[in-house]
Backbone as JSON, one array per atom type, in Angstrom:
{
  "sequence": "XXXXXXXXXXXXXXXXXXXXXXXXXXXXXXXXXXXXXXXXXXXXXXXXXXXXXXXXXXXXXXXXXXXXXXXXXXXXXXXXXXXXXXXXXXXXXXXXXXXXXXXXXXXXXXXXXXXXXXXXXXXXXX",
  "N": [[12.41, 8.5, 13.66], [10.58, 6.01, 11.63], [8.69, 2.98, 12.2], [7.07, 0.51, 10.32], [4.21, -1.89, 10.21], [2.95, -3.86, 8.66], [-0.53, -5.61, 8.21], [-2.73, -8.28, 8.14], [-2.76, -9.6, 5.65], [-3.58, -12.84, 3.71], [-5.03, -15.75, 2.4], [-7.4, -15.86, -0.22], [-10.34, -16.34, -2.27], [-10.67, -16.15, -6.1], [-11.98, -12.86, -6.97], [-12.81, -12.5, -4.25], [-12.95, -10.36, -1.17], [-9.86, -8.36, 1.08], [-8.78, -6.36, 3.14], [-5.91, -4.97, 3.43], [-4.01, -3.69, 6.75], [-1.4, -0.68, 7.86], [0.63, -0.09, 10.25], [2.23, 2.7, 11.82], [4.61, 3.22, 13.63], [5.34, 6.19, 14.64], [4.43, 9.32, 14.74], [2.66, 10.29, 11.73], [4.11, 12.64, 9.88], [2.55, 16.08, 8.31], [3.68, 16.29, 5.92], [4.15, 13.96, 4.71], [3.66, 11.14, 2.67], [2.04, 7.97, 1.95], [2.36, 4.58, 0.49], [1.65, 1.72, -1.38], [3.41, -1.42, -2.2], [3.82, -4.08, -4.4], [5.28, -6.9, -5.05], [5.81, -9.63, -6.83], [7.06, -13.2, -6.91], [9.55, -13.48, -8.97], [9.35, -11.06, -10.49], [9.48, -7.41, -11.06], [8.97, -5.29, -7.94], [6.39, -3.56, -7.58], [4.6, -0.02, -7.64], [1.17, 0.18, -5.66], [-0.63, 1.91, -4.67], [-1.26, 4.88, -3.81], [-1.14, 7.88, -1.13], [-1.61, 11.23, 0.22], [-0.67, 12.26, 2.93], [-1.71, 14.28, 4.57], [-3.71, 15.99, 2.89], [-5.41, 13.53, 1.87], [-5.47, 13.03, -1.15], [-5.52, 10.83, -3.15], [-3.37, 8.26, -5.64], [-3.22, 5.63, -8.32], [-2.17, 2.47, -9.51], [-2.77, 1.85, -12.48], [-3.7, -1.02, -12.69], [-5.13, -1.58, -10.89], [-7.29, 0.17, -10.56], [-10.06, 1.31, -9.44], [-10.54, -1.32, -7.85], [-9.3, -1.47, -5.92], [-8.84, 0.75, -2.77], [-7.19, 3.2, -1.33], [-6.76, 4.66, 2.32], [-6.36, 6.58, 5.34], [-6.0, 6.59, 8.71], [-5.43, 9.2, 10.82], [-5.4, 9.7, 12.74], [-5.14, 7.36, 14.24], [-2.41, 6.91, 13.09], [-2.37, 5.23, 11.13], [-2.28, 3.26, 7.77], [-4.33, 2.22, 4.88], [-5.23, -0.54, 2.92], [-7.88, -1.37, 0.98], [-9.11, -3.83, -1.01], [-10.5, -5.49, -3.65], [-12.52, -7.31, -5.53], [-10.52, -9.34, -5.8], [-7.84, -11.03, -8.12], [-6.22, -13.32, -9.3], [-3.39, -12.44, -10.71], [-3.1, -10.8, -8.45], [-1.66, -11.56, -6.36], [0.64, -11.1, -4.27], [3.68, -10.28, -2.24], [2.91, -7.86, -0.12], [3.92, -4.61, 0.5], [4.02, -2.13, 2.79], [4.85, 1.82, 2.41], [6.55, 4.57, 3.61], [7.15, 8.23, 3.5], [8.5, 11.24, 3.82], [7.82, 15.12, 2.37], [7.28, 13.54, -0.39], [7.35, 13.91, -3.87], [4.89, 15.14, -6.03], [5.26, 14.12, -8.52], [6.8, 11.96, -8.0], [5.55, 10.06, -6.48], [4.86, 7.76, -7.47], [7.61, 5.64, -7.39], [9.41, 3.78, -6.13], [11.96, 4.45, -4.39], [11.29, 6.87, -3.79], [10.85, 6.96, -1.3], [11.33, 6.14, 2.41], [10.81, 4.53, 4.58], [10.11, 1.27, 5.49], [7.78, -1.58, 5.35], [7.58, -4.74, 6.57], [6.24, -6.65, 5.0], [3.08, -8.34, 3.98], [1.84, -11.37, 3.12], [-0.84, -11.59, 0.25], [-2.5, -13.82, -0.76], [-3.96, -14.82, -3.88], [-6.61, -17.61, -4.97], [-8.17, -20.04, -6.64]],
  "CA": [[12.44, 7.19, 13.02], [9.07, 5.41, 11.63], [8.45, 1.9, 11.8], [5.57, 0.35, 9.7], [4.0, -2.9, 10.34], [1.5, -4.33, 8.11], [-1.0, -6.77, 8.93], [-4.41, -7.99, 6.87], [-2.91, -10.46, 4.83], [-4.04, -14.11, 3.58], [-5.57, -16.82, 1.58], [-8.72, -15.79, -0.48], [-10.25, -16.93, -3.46], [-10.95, -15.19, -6.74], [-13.51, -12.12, -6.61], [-13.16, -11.83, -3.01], [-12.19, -8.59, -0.77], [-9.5, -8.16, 1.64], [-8.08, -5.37, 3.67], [-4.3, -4.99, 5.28], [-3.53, -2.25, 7.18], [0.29, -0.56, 8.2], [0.55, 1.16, 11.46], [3.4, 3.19, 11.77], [5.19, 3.36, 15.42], [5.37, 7.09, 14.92], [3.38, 10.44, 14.09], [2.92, 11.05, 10.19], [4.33, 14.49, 9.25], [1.61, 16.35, 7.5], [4.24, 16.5, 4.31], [4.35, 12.75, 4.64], [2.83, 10.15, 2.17], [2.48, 6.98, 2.83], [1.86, 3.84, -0.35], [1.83, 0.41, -1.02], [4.15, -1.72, -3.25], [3.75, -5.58, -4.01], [6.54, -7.87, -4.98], [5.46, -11.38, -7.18], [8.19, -13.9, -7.25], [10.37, -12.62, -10.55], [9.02, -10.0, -10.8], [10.04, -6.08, -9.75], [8.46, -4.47, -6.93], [5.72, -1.99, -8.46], [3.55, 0.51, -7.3], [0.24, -0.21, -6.15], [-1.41, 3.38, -4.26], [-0.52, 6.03, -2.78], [-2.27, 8.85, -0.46], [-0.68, 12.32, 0.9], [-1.48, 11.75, 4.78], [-2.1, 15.54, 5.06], [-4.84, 16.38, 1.96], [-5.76, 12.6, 1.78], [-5.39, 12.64, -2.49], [-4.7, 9.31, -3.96], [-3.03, 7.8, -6.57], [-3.83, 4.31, -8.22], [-1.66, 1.84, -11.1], [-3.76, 1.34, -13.52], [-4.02, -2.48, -12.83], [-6.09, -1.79, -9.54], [-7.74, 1.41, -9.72], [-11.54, 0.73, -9.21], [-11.12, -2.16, -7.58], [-8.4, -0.95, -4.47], [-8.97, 1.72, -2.05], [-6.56, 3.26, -0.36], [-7.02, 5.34, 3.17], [-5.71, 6.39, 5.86], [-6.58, 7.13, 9.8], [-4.76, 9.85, 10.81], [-5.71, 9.99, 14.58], [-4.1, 5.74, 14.46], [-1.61, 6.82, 12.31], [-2.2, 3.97, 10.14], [-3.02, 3.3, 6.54], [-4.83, 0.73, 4.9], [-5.7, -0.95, 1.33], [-8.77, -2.07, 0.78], [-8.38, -4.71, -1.82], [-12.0, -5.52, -4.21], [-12.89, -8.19, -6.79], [-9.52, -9.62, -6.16], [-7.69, -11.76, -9.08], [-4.93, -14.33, -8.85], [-2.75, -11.78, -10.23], [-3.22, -9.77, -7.18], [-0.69, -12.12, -5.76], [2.35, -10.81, -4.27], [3.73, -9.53, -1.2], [2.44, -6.2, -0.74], [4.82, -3.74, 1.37], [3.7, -0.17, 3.06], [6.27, 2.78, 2.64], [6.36, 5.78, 3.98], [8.27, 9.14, 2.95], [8.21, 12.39, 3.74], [8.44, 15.5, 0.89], [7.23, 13.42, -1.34], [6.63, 15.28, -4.95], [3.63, 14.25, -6.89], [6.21, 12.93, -9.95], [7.73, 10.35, -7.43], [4.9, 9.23, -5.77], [4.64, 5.93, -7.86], [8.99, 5.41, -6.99], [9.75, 3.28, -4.44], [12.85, 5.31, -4.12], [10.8, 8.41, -2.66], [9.68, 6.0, 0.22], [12.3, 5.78, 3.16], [10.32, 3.41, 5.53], [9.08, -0.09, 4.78], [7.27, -2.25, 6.71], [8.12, -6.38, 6.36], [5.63, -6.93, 3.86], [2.41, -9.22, 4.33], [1.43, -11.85, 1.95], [-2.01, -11.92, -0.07], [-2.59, -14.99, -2.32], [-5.3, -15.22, -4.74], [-6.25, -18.52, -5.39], [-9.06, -20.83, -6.18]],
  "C": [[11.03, 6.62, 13.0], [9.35, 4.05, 11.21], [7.46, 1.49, 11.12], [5.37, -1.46, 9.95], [2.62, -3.03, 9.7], [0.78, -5.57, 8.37], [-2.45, -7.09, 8.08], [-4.0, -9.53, 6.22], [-3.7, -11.83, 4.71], [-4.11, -14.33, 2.46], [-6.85, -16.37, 1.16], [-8.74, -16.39, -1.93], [-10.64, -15.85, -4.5], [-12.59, -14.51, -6.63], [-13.62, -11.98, -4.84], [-12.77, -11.02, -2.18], [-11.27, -9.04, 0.45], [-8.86, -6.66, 2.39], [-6.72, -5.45, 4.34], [-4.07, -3.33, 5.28], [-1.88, -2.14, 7.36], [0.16, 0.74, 9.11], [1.79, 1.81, 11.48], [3.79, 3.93, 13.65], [5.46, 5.03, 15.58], [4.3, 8.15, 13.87], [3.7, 10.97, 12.52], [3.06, 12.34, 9.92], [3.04, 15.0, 8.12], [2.17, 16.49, 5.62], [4.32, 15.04, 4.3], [3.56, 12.04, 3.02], [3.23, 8.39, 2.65], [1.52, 5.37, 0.78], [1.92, 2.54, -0.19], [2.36, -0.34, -2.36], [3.58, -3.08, -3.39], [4.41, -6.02, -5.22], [5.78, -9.38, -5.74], [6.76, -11.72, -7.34], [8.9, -14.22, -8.96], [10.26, -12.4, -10.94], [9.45, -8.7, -9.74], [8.42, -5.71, -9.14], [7.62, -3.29, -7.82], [4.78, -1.67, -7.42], [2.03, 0.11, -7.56], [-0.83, 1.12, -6.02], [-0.62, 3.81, -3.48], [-1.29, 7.56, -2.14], [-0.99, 9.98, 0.44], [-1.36, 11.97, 1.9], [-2.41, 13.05, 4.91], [-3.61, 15.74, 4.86], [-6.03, 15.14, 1.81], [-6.13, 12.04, -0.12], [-4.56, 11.3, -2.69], [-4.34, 9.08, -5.32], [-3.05, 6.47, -6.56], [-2.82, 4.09, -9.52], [-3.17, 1.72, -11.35], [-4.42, 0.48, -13.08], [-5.31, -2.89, -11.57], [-6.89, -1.13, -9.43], [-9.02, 0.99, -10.28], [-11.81, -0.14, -8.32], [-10.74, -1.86, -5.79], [-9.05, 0.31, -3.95], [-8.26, 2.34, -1.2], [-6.94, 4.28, 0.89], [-6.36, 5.77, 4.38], [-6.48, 6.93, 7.13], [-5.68, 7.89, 10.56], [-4.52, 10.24, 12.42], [-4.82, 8.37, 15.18], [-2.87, 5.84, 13.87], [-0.92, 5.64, 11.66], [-3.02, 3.91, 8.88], [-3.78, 2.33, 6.28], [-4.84, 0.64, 3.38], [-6.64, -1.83, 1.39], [-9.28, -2.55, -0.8], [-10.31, -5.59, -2.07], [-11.87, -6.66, -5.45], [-10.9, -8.49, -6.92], [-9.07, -10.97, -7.42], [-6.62, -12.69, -8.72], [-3.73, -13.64, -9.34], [-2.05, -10.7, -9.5], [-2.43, -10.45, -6.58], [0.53, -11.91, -5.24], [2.31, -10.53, -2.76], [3.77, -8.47, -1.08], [3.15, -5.32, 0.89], [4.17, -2.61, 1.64], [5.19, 0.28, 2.94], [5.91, 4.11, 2.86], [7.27, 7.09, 3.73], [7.52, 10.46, 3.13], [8.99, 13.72, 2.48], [8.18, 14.55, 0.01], [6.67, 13.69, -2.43], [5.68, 14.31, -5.42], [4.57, 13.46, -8.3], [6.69, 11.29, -9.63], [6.53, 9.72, -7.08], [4.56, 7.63, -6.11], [6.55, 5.15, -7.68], [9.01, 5.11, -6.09], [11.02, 3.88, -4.0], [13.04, 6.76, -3.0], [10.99, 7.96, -1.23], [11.19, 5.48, 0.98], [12.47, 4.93, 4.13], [10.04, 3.03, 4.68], [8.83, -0.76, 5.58], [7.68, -3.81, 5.93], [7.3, -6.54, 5.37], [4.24, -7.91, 4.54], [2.18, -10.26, 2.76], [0.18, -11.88, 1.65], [-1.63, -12.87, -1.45], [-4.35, -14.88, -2.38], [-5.65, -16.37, -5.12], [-7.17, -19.32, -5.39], [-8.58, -22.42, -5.24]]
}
């Protein structure tokens, strides 16, 4: 059983960087991946990155890729998102998930992903 707890969030304003990490209470399987979702109020849950723990290849939406980073420390067995020239609709609550086996087709499916951690909030906001 893996727990995930993410932590990082806040209050910033536009254009400025944050990081949250998601530790996970147990050892990542080398078939693992591990991503990050975020949630605006009515709106669905979408993919934001995603990283095989093993190889360390990422995947990025569109809407972030340049600006996000995702990573992971494999010795803490915790991930992170490091979060660049943020915007106000960078706004949501942004969830870790974790899943093992997961194929490269799913990896943007929150479906693959069998852990979740509580979520943290980041607001954008002058």
């Amino acid at each position: 059983q893996v727990e995930l707890v993410e932590s990082g969030g806040g209050l910033v304003r536009p254009g400025a960087s944050l990081r949250v990490s998601c530790a996970s209470s147990g050892r990542m399987s080398s078939s693992s991946a591990m991503a990050w979702f975020r949630q605006s109020p009515g709106k669905e849950r979408e993919f934001v990155a995603a990283i095989r723990w093993s190889g360390g290849s990422t995947h990025y939406a569109d809407s972030v890729k340049g600006r996000f980073t995702i990573s992971r420390d494999k010795a803490k067995n915790t991930g992170y998102l490091q979060m660049e020239s943020l915007n106000v609709e960078d706004t949501a609550v942004y969830y870790c998930a974790a899943g093992m086996g997961v194929i490269l087709s799913s990896l943007r499916m929150a479906d693959a992903y069998s852990y979740w951690g509580q979520g943290t909030q980041v607001t954008v906001s002058s």
